[in-house]
Amino acid sequence: MAATVQAKSTTALGEKTTITVSKPTGTVDDDLLITAIYYEDRTISTSPSGWILLQNSAFANSGLAVYYKIASSEGASWDWVLDSNANAGAICLRIDGYAPSLKISTSAVGTSVDDPTPTLVNSVTPTYANALLVFFVGVGDITTSGVSAYAIATDNPSWTEQADLSGGGLDTLAVATANRTQTTATGNSSCTIGDGSTENLADTNGIMIVVESRQDVTVNAGAISLTGTPKAVSVAADANVSLGVIGLTSAAKTPTVTITPSKVTNLAKSADATITNVDKS
């Protein structure tokens, strides 16, 4: 089963000190939640309980921080607090189908100054095939807002833009995702800022994340001869093992037959038998 974005929530860019992020629709316990916080020329002073900081890239006049957690009895929203008022916003993704023990296996940050078509040095390497690549882009000080043409250097997959926020001084926060079958290094990422013209000399933070997909396996029934007590089945991987039928065969023992002696005997072996009650019964 491939890791998949099931829902998202966004917090519009604008001047604020507290960034309130709503829980994505349909969130249930054990969903993977990933939140990117964009903030301009400030720092994050407080993050909500239970969220793990994955990457924080404070570059030029803009910052991009990515957090994650496994959903567990979540409230309606969470608050991130800046040290002072600033242009800020957020995107939260709800993901299922991830590999439980790996979750996010790797991530990397790339930055670029004054480039409308930046190449970001943030190569990552998935552990399993069909991993979900999550590409967050935070952009400050641009003339024309928006992000497009997401790509990686090797085996570039088809990307789906999940959200693209702009406003409050032409800053932008965007995210795109793609499933990638290869387990080799992605190489550096790239994208287009605004219309890609030299007027859009953008300062860019780009964070690439690998969410590993859960690996489904099929266990076929077979004939097994057992002596003693069998051990429990162990699967050394992040996998779902469906219940199945185990057929057992065994070798039947040869039966033992005991014949009880007759109580009467023809002692003379004659045609006209002479019958003697041997045990006097």
PDB file of C-alpha atoms in Angstrom:
ATOM      1  CA  MET A   1       0.000   0.000   0.000  1.00  0.00           C
ATOM      2  CA  ALA A   2       1.520   3.328  -1.022  1.00  0.00           C
ATOM      3  CA  ALA A   3       1.727   6.252   1.381  1.00  0.00           C
ATOM      4  CA  THR A   4      -0.922   8.735   0.243  1.00  0.00           C
ATOM      5  CA  VAL A   5      -2.086  12.235   1.160  1.00  0.00           C
ATOM      6  CA  GLN A   6      -5.685  11.870   2.325  1.00  0.00           C
ATOM      7  CA  ALA A   7      -6.463  15.439   3.362  1.00  0.00           C
ATOM      8  CA  LYS A   8      -4.831  18.765   4.157  1.00  0.00           C
ATOM      9  CA  SER A   9      -5.442  22.032   5.948  1.00  0.00           C
ATOM     10  CA  THR A  10      -3.915  25.461   5.289  1.00  0.00           C
ATOM     11  CA  THR A  11      -3.349  28.626   7.268  1.00  0.00           C
ATOM     12  CA  ALA A  12      -3.265  31.653   4.953  1.00  0.00           C
ATOM     13  CA  LEU A  13      -0.130  33.781   4.814  1.00  0.00           C
ATOM     14  CA  GLY A  14      -0.502  37.065   6.659  1.00  0.00           C
ATOM     15  CA  GLU A  15       0.778  39.111   9.575  1.00  0.00           C
ATOM     16  CA  LYS A  16       0.464  37.157  12.821  1.00  0.00           C
ATOM     17  CA  THR A  17       2.295  36.046  15.957  1.00  0.00           C
ATOM     18  CA  THR A  18       0.384  32.778  16.482  1.00  0.00           C
ATOM     19  CA  ILE A  19       0.000  30.358  13.580  1.00  0.00           C
ATOM     20  CA  THR A  20      -3.066  28.213  14.210  1.00  0.00           C
ATOM     21  CA  VAL A  21      -3.164  25.021  12.152  1.00  0.00           C
ATOM     22  CA  SER A  22      -6.466  23.137  11.863  1.00  0.00           C
ATOM     23  CA  LYS A  23      -6.619  19.358  12.021  1.00  0.00           C
ATOM     24  CA  PRO A  24      -7.156  17.956   8.481  1.00  0.00           C
ATOM     25  CA  THR A  25     -10.572  16.483   7.770  1.00  0.00           C
ATOM     26  CA  GLY A  26     -10.959  12.814   8.663  1.00  0.00           C
ATOM     27  CA  THR A  27      -7.906  12.583  10.919  1.00  0.00           C
ATOM     28  CA  VAL A  28      -7.933   9.416  13.047  1.00  0.00           C
ATOM     29  CA  ASP A  29      -5.427   7.904  15.439  1.00  0.00           C
ATOM     30  CA  ASP A  30      -2.240   6.588  13.763  1.00  0.00           C
ATOM     31  CA  ASP A  31      -2.447   8.929  10.755  1.00  0.00           C
ATOM     32  CA  LEU A  32       0.867  10.587   9.921  1.00  0.00           C
ATOM     33  CA  LEU A  33       0.642  14.390  10.113  1.00  0.00           C
ATOM     34  CA  ILE A  34       3.253  16.675   8.531  1.00  0.00           C
ATOM     35  CA  THR A  35       3.106  20.450   9.000  1.00  0.00           C
ATOM     36  CA  ALA A  36       5.239  23.088   7.278  1.00  0.00           C
ATOM     37  CA  ILE A  37       5.436  26.542   8.871  1.00  0.00           C
ATOM     38  CA  TYR A  38       6.565  29.506   6.761  1.00  0.00           C
ATOM     39  CA  TYR A  39       7.725  32.579   8.685  1.00  0.00           C
ATOM     40  CA  GLU A  40       9.364  35.794   7.494  1.00  0.00           C
ATOM     41  CA  ASP A  41      12.454  37.151   9.273  1.00  0.00           C
ATOM     42  CA  ARG A  42      11.509  35.760  12.714  1.00  0.00           C
ATOM     43  CA  THR A  43      11.968  32.602  14.798  1.00  0.00           C
ATOM     44  CA  ILE A  44       9.527  30.036  16.171  1.00  0.00           C
ATOM     45  CA  SER A  45       9.517  30.407  19.941  1.00  0.00           C
ATOM     46  CA  THR A  46       6.913  27.750  20.832  1.00  0.00           C
ATOM     47  CA  SER A  47       5.682  24.617  19.039  1.00  0.00           C
ATOM     48  CA  PRO A  48       2.739  22.437  20.159  1.00  0.00           C
ATOM     49  CA  SER A  49       3.273  19.383  22.347  1.00  0.00           C
ATOM     50  CA  GLY A  50       3.909  16.091  20.566  1.00  0.00           C
ATOM     51  CA  TRP A  51       5.209  17.577  17.304  1.00  0.00           C
ATOM     52  CA  ILE A  52       8.745  16.574  16.273  1.00  0.00           C
ATOM     53  CA  LEU A  53      10.891  19.099  14.411  1.00  0.00           C
ATOM     54  CA  LEU A  54      12.182  17.476  11.239  1.00  0.00           C
ATOM     55  CA  GLN A  55      13.921  20.405   9.497  1.00  0.00           C
ATOM     56  CA  ASN A  56      14.206  24.136  10.105  1.00  0.00           C
ATOM     57  CA  SER A  57      15.723  26.289   7.376  1.00  0.00           C
ATOM     58  CA  ALA A  58      16.100  29.971   8.256  1.00  0.00           C
ATOM     59  CA  PHE A  59      17.584  31.492   5.126  1.00  0.00           C
ATOM     60  CA  ALA A  60      17.954  35.120   4.017  1.00  0.00           C
ATOM     61  CA  ASN A  61      14.742  36.875   5.119  1.00  0.00           C
ATOM     62  CA  SER A  62      12.532  33.776   5.231  1.00  0.00           C
ATOM     63  CA  GLY A  63      12.239  30.565   7.214  1.00  0.00           C
ATOM     64  CA  LEU A  64      10.659  27.150   6.634  1.00  0.00           C
ATOM     65  CA  ALA A  65      10.197  24.612   9.414  1.00  0.00           C
ATOM     66  CA  VAL A  66       8.693  21.133   9.032  1.00  0.00           C
ATOM     67  CA  TYR A  67       7.251  19.112  11.921  1.00  0.00           C
ATOM     68  CA  TYR A  68       5.535  15.721  12.107  1.00  0.00           C
ATOM     69  CA  LYS A  69       3.620  13.529  14.526  1.00  0.00           C
ATOM     70  CA  ILE A  70       1.462  10.387  14.646  1.00  0.00           C
ATOM     71  CA  ALA A  71      -2.133  11.365  15.376  1.00  0.00           C
ATOM     72  CA  SER A  72      -3.404  10.382  18.819  1.00  0.00           C
ATOM     73  CA  SER A  73      -6.618  11.814  20.267  1.00  0.00           C
ATOM     74  CA  GLU A  74      -6.033  15.130  18.509  1.00  0.00           C
ATOM     75  CA  GLY A  75      -7.897  18.332  19.270  1.00  0.00           C
ATOM     76  CA  ALA A  76      -9.299  20.641  16.615  1.00  0.00           C
ATOM     77  CA  SER A  77      -6.077  22.621  16.032  1.00  0.00           C
ATOM     78  CA  TRP A  78      -2.501  23.355  17.118  1.00  0.00           C
ATOM     79  CA  ASP A  79      -0.622  26.632  17.687  1.00  0.00           C
ATOM     80  CA  TRP A  80       2.905  27.623  16.707  1.00  0.00           C
ATOM     81  CA  VAL A  81       4.076  30.938  18.213  1.00  0.00           C
ATOM     82  CA  LEU A  82       6.640  33.340  16.713  1.00  0.00           C
ATOM     83  CA  ASP A  83       8.920  35.578  18.777  1.00  0.00           C
ATOM     84  CA  SER A  84       7.167  38.620  17.228  1.00  0.00           C
ATOM     85  CA  ASN A  85       4.607  39.547  14.600  1.00  0.00           C
ATOM     86  CA  ALA A  86       5.515  38.481  11.025  1.00  0.00           C
ATOM     87  CA  ASN A  87       4.142  37.291   7.724  1.00  0.00           C
ATOM     88  CA  ALA A  88       3.518  33.583   8.277  1.00  0.00           C
ATOM     89  CA  GLY A  89       1.373  30.635   7.176  1.00  0.00           C
ATOM     90  CA  ALA A  90       1.176  26.840   7.274  1.00  0.00           C
ATOM     91  CA  ILE A  91       0.220  23.660   5.420  1.00  0.00           C
ATOM     92  CA  CYS A  92      -0.666  20.389   7.200  1.00  0.00           C
ATOM     93  CA  LEU A  93      -0.912  17.043   5.378  1.00  0.00           C
ATOM     94  CA  ARG A  94      -2.686  13.899   6.614  1.00  0.00           C
ATOM     95  CA  ILE A  95      -1.044  10.729   5.265  1.00  0.00           C
ATOM     96  CA  ASP A  96      -1.840   7.029   5.574  1.00  0.00           C
ATOM     97  CA  GLY A  97      -0.287   3.886   4.100  1.00  0.00           C
ATOM     98  CA  TYR A  98       3.116   4.706   5.609  1.00  0.00           C
ATOM     99  CA  ALA A  99       5.621   2.153   6.942  1.00  0.00           C
ATOM    100  CA  PRO A 100       5.170   2.245  10.741  1.00  0.00           C
ATOM    101  CA  SER A 101       8.757   1.740  11.893  1.00  0.00           C
ATOM    102  CA  LEU A 102      10.314   4.060   9.292  1.00  0.00           C
ATOM    103  CA  LYS A 103       7.680   6.768   8.817  1.00  0.00           C
ATOM    104  CA  ILE A 104       9.896   9.565   7.499  1.00  0.00           C
ATOM    105  CA  SER A 105      13.159   7.852   6.617  1.00  0.00           C
ATOM    106  CA  THR A 106      15.119  10.860   5.406  1.00  0.00           C
ATOM    107  CA  SER A 107      14.860  14.561   4.613  1.00  0.00           C
ATOM    108  CA  ALA A 108      17.127  17.319   3.318  1.00  0.00           C
ATOM    109  CA  VAL A 109      17.183  21.115   2.946  1.00  0.00           C
ATOM    110  CA  GLY A 110      18.256  23.112  -0.094  1.00  0.00           C
ATOM    111  CA  THR A 111      18.432  26.904  -0.379  1.00  0.00           C
ATOM    112  CA  SER A 112      18.851  29.388  -3.197  1.00  0.00           C
ATOM    113  CA  VAL A 113      19.370  33.169  -3.465  1.00  0.00           C
ATOM    114  CA  ASP A 114      17.839  35.387  -6.148  1.00  0.00           C
ATOM    115  CA  ASP A 115      16.946  32.624  -8.600  1.00  0.00           C
ATOM    116  CA  PRO A 116      13.498  32.241 -10.213  1.00  0.00           C
ATOM    117  CA  THR A 117      14.307  28.653 -11.288  1.00  0.00           C
ATOM    118  CA  PRO A 118      16.391  27.397  -8.364  1.00  0.00           C
ATOM    119  CA  THR A 119      18.269  24.109  -8.107  1.00  0.00           C
ATOM    120  CA  LEU A 120      18.127  22.982  -4.480  1.00  0.00           C
ATOM    121  CA  VAL A 121      20.786  20.655  -3.072  1.00  0.00           C
ATOM    122  CA  ASN A 122      18.460  18.386  -1.073  1.00  0.00           C
ATOM    123  CA  SER A 123      18.859  14.865  -2.504  1.00  0.00           C
ATOM    124  CA  VAL A 124      17.254  12.037  -0.509  1.00  0.00           C
ATOM    125  CA  THR A 125      17.312   8.240  -0.874  1.00  0.00           C
ATOM    126  CA  PRO A 126      14.182   6.120  -0.179  1.00  0.00           C
ATOM    127  CA  THR A 127      14.528   2.797   1.619  1.00  0.00           C
ATOM    128  CA  TYR A 128      11.553   1.099  -0.041  1.00  0.00           C
ATOM    129  CA  ALA A 129      10.064   1.247  -3.519  1.00  0.00           C
ATOM    130  CA  ASN A 130       6.981   3.436  -4.060  1.00  0.00           C
ATOM    131  CA  ALA A 131       7.943   5.942  -1.363  1.00  0.00           C
ATOM    132  CA  LEU A 132       6.045   9.223  -1.138  1.00  0.00           C
ATOM    133  CA  LEU A 133       8.206  12.274  -1.855  1.00  0.00           C
ATOM    134  CA  VAL A 134       6.978  15.460  -0.153  1.00  0.00           C
ATOM    135  CA  PHE A 135       8.508  18.692  -1.494  1.00  0.00           C
ATOM    136  CA  PHE A 136       7.888  21.842   0.592  1.00  0.00           C
ATOM    137  CA  VAL A 137       8.932  25.200  -0.886  1.00  0.00           C
ATOM    138  CA  GLY A 138       9.038  28.482   1.051  1.00  0.00           C
ATOM    139  CA  VAL A 139       9.790  31.632  -0.947  1.00  0.00           C
ATOM    140  CA  GLY A 140      10.402  35.202   0.194  1.00  0.00           C
ATOM    141  CA  ASP A 141      10.656  38.551  -1.577  1.00  0.00           C
ATOM    142  CA  ILE A 142       9.228  37.766  -5.014  1.00  0.00           C
ATOM    143  CA  THR A 143       7.406  39.902  -7.574  1.00  0.00           C
ATOM    144  CA  THR A 144       5.003  37.250  -8.885  1.00  0.00           C
ATOM    145  CA  SER A 145       3.884  34.619  -6.391  1.00  0.00           C
ATOM    146  CA  GLY A 146       3.341  30.893  -6.925  1.00  0.00           C
ATOM    147  CA  VAL A 147       5.434  27.742  -7.446  1.00  0.00           C
ATOM    148  CA  SER A 148       5.312  25.263 -10.333  1.00  0.00           C
ATOM    149  CA  ALA A 149       7.382  22.752 -12.343  1.00  0.00           C
ATOM    150  CA  TYR A 150       8.463  20.650  -9.353  1.00  0.00           C
ATOM    151  CA  ALA A 151      11.163  18.130 -10.283  1.00  0.00           C
ATOM    152  CA  ILE A 152      14.045  15.981  -9.084  1.00  0.00           C
ATOM    153  CA  ALA A 153      17.231  15.294 -11.035  1.00  0.00           C
ATOM    154  CA  THR A 154      16.895  11.505 -11.455  1.00  0.00           C
ATOM    155  CA  ASP A 155      13.854   9.437 -12.481  1.00  0.00           C
ATOM    156  CA  ASN A 156      11.567  12.423 -12.126  1.00  0.00           C
ATOM    157  CA  PRO A 157       8.017  11.238 -11.268  1.00  0.00           C
ATOM    158  CA  SER A 158       4.694  12.963 -11.859  1.00  0.00           C
ATOM    159  CA  TRP A 159       4.056  15.606  -9.174  1.00  0.00           C
ATOM    160  CA  THR A 160       0.756  16.669  -7.627  1.00  0.00           C
ATOM    161  CA  GLU A 161       0.628  20.127  -6.096  1.00  0.00           C
ATOM    162  CA  GLN A 162      -1.231  19.820  -2.800  1.00  0.00           C
ATOM    163  CA  ALA A 163      -1.292  23.528  -1.882  1.00  0.00           C
ATOM    164  CA  ASP A 164       0.169  26.861  -3.014  1.00  0.00           C
ATOM    165  CA  LEU A 165      -0.298  29.815  -0.639  1.00  0.00           C
ATOM    166  CA  SER A 166       0.694  33.380  -1.370  1.00  0.00           C
ATOM    167  CA  GLY A 167      -0.007  36.762   0.124  1.00  0.00           C
ATOM    168  CA  GLY A 168       1.123  39.311   2.666  1.00  0.00           C
ATOM    169  CA  GLY A 169       4.090  40.722   0.753  1.00  0.00           C
ATOM    170  CA  LEU A 170       4.346  38.167  -2.063  1.00  0.00           C
ATOM    171  CA  ASP A 171       5.796  35.378   0.032  1.00  0.00           C
ATOM    172  CA  THR A 172       4.810  31.849  -0.943  1.00  0.00           C
ATOM    173  CA  LEU A 173       4.460  28.472   0.774  1.00  0.00           C
ATOM    174  CA  ALA A 174       3.748  25.476  -1.456  1.00  0.00           C
ATOM    175  CA  VAL A 175       3.923  21.691  -1.351  1.00  0.00           C
ATOM    176  CA  ALA A 176       3.844  18.969  -4.007  1.00  0.00           C
ATOM    177  CA  THR A 177       3.985  15.188  -3.657  1.00  0.00           C
ATOM    178  CA  ALA A 178       4.911  12.242  -5.882  1.00  0.00           C
ATOM    179  CA  ASN A 179       5.219   8.468  -5.564  1.00  0.00           C
ATOM    180  CA  ARG A 180       8.577   7.185  -6.789  1.00  0.00           C
ATOM    181  CA  THR A 181       9.330   3.510  -7.474  1.00  0.00           C
ATOM    182  CA  GLN A 182      13.130   3.780  -7.405  1.00  0.00           C
ATOM    183  CA  THR A 183      15.200   3.373  -4.232  1.00  0.00           C
ATOM    184  CA  THR A 184      18.179   5.288  -5.607  1.00  0.00           C
ATOM    185  CA  ALA A 185      19.096   8.869  -4.695  1.00  0.00           C
ATOM    186  CA  THR A 186      16.683  11.471  -6.059  1.00  0.00           C
ATOM    187  CA  GLY A 187      19.370  13.990  -6.870  1.00  0.00           C
ATOM    188  CA  ASN A 188      18.749  17.688  -6.337  1.00  0.00           C
ATOM    189  CA  SER A 189      15.301  19.237  -6.701  1.00  0.00           C
ATOM    190  CA  SER A 190      14.157  22.206  -8.743  1.00  0.00           C
ATOM    191  CA  CYS A 191      11.049  24.312  -9.313  1.00  0.00           C
ATOM    192  CA  THR A 192       9.878  27.514 -10.967  1.00  0.00           C
ATOM    193  CA  ILE A 193       9.047  30.604  -8.918  1.00  0.00           C
ATOM    194  CA  GLY A 194       6.283  32.816 -10.310  1.00  0.00           C
ATOM    195  CA  ASP A 195       6.650  33.005 -14.072  1.00  0.00           C
ATOM    196  CA  GLY A 196      10.333  32.093 -13.937  1.00  0.00           C
ATOM    197  CA  SER A 197      11.477  35.485 -15.208  1.00  0.00           C
ATOM    198  CA  THR A 198      14.412  37.440 -13.811  1.00  0.00           C
ATOM    199  CA  GLU A 199      11.930  39.755 -12.124  1.00  0.00           C
ATOM    200  CA  ASN A 200      11.291  36.943  -9.652  1.00  0.00           C
ATOM    201  CA  LEU A 201      14.675  36.913  -7.935  1.00  0.00           C
ATOM    202  CA  ALA A 202      13.502  34.729  -5.069  1.00  0.00           C
ATOM    203  CA  ASP A 203      15.107  33.549  -1.831  1.00  0.00           C
ATOM    204  CA  THR A 204      14.014  29.916  -1.614  1.00  0.00           C
ATOM    205  CA  ASN A 205      13.965  27.211   1.054  1.00  0.00           C
ATOM    206  CA  GLY A 206      13.220  23.718  -0.293  1.00  0.00           C
ATOM    207  CA  ILE A 207      12.750  20.723   2.010  1.00  0.00           C
ATOM    208  CA  MET A 208      12.472  17.237   0.463  1.00  0.00           C
ATOM    209  CA  ILE A 209      11.026  14.434   2.614  1.00  0.00           C
ATOM    210  CA  VAL A 210      10.713  10.675   2.085  1.00  0.00           C
ATOM    211  CA  VAL A 211       7.648   9.029   3.644  1.00  0.00           C
ATOM    212  CA  GLU A 212       8.181   5.292   3.301  1.00  0.00           C
ATOM    213  CA  SER A 213       5.224   3.252   2.035  1.00  0.00           C
ATOM    214  CA  ARG A 214       3.930   0.236   3.908  1.00  0.00           C
ATOM    215  CA  GLN A 215       4.944  -2.994   2.185  1.00  0.00           C
ATOM    216  CA  ASP A 216       2.144  -5.522   1.637  1.00  0.00           C
ATOM    217  CA  VAL A 217       3.048  -9.190   1.279  1.00  0.00           C
ATOM    218  CA  THR A 218       1.025 -12.292   0.426  1.00  0.00           C
ATOM    219  CA  VAL A 219       1.588 -15.524   2.345  1.00  0.00           C
ATOM    220  CA  ASN A 220       0.372 -18.568   0.415  1.00  0.00           C
ATOM    221  CA  ALA A 221      -0.800 -21.680   2.234  1.00  0.00           C
ATOM    222  CA  GLY A 222       1.286 -24.832   1.892  1.00  0.00           C
ATOM    223  CA  ALA A 223       1.781 -28.306   3.365  1.00  0.00           C
ATOM    224  CA  ILE A 224       4.036 -28.410   6.409  1.00  0.00           C
ATOM    225  CA  SER A 225       5.037 -31.502   8.416  1.00  0.00           C
ATOM    226  CA  LEU A 226       5.556 -30.563  12.046  1.00  0.00           C
ATOM    227  CA  THR A 227       7.071 -32.343  14.998  1.00  0.00           C
ATOM    228  CA  GLY A 228       6.542 -30.635  18.318  1.00  0.00           C
ATOM    229  CA  THR A 229       5.235 -27.078  18.797  1.00  0.00           C
ATOM    230  CA  PRO A 230       5.660 -24.677  15.827  1.00  0.00           C
ATOM    231  CA  LYS A 231       7.142 -21.223  16.419  1.00  0.00           C
ATOM    232  CA  ALA A 232       5.136 -18.088  15.704  1.00  0.00           C
ATOM    233  CA  VAL A 233       5.470 -16.603  12.208  1.00  0.00           C
ATOM    234  CA  SER A 234       7.881 -13.642  12.077  1.00  0.00           C
ATOM    235  CA  VAL A 235       8.026 -11.123   9.205  1.00  0.00           C
ATOM    236  CA  ALA A 236      11.246  -9.073   9.184  1.00  0.00           C
ATOM    237  CA  ALA A 237       9.867  -6.023   7.378  1.00  0.00           C
ATOM    238  CA  ASP A 238       7.252  -3.279   7.607  1.00  0.00           C
ATOM    239  CA  ALA A 239       4.386  -5.302   6.230  1.00  0.00           C
ATOM    240  CA  ASN A 240       0.801  -6.356   6.526  1.00  0.00           C
ATOM    241  CA  VAL A 241       0.375 -10.123   6.851  1.00  0.00           C
ATOM    242  CA  SER A 242      -3.151 -11.280   6.128  1.00  0.00           C
ATOM    243  CA  LEU A 243      -4.530 -14.274   8.012  1.00  0.00           C
ATOM    244  CA  GLY A 244      -4.275 -17.469   6.027  1.00  0.00           C
ATOM    245  CA  VAL A 245      -4.763 -21.218   6.357  1.00  0.00           C
ATOM    246  CA  ILE A 246      -1.826 -23.473   7.227  1.00  0.00           C
ATOM    247  CA  GLY A 247      -2.339 -27.031   6.124  1.00  0.00           C
ATOM    248  CA  LEU A 248      -0.654 -29.734   8.239  1.00  0.00           C
ATOM    249  CA  THR A 249       0.156 -33.260   7.163  1.00  0.00           C
ATOM    250  CA  SER A 250       1.431 -36.059   9.384  1.00  0.00           C
ATOM    251  CA  ALA A 251       2.447 -39.676   8.939  1.00  0.00           C
ATOM    252  CA  ALA A 252      -0.084 -42.072  10.499  1.00  0.00           C
ATOM    253  CA  LYS A 253       1.336 -44.855  12.723  1.00  0.00           C
ATOM    254  CA  THR A 254       0.768 -48.510  11.768  1.00  0.00           C
ATOM    255  CA  PRO A 255      -2.079 -49.838  13.929  1.00  0.00           C
ATOM    256  CA  THR A 256      -1.356 -52.565  16.522  1.00  0.00           C
ATOM    257  CA  VAL A 257      -3.842 -55.481  16.627  1.00  0.00           C
ATOM    258  CA  THR A 258      -4.093 -57.781  19.708  1.00  0.00           C
ATOM    259  CA  ILE A 259      -5.988 -61.109  19.310  1.00  0.00           C
ATOM    260  CA  THR A 260      -7.551 -62.577  22.442  1.00  0.00           C
ATOM    261  CA  PRO A 261      -7.061 -66.410  22.589  1.00  0.00           C
ATOM    262  CA  SER A 262     -10.190 -68.550  22.277  1.00  0.00           C
ATOM    263  CA  LYS A 263     -11.524 -70.168  25.417  1.00  0.00           C
ATOM    264  CA  VAL A 264     -12.240 -73.488  23.601  1.00  0.00           C
ATOM    265  CA  THR A 265      -9.772 -75.833  21.900  1.00  0.00           C
ATOM    266  CA  ASN A 266     -10.203 -78.916  19.632  1.00  0.00           C
ATOM    267  CA  LEU A 267      -7.472 -80.886  21.319  1.00  0.00           C
ATOM    268  CA  ALA A 268      -7.778 -83.985  19.131  1.00  0.00           C
ATOM    269  CA  LYS A 269      -7.906 -82.074  15.846  1.00  0.00           C
ATOM    270  CA  SER A 270     -10.626 -84.563  14.854  1.00  0.00           C
ATOM    271  CA  ALA A 271     -13.495 -83.948  12.534  1.00  0.00           C
ATOM    272  CA  ASP A 272     -15.798 -84.544  15.437  1.00  0.00           C
ATOM    273  CA  ALA A 273     -14.316 -82.040  17.773  1.00  0.00           C
ATOM    274  CA  THR A 274     -13.732 -82.818  21.398  1.00  0.00           C
ATOM    275  CA  ILE A 275     -14.266 -79.541  23.215  1.00  0.00           C
ATOM    276  CA  THR A 276     -12.408 -78.828  26.409  1.00  0.00           C
ATOM    277  CA  ASN A 277     -12.956 -75.769  28.555  1.00  0.00           C
ATOM    278  CA  VAL A 278      -9.294 -74.945  29.014  1.00  0.00           C
ATOM    279  CA  ASP A 279      -9.545 -72.235  31.703  1.00  0.00           C
ATOM    280  CA  LYS A 280     -12.377 -73.971  33.497  1.00  0.00           C
ATOM    281  CA  SER A 281     -14.665 -70.984  32.960  1.00  0.00           C
TER     282      SER A 281
END
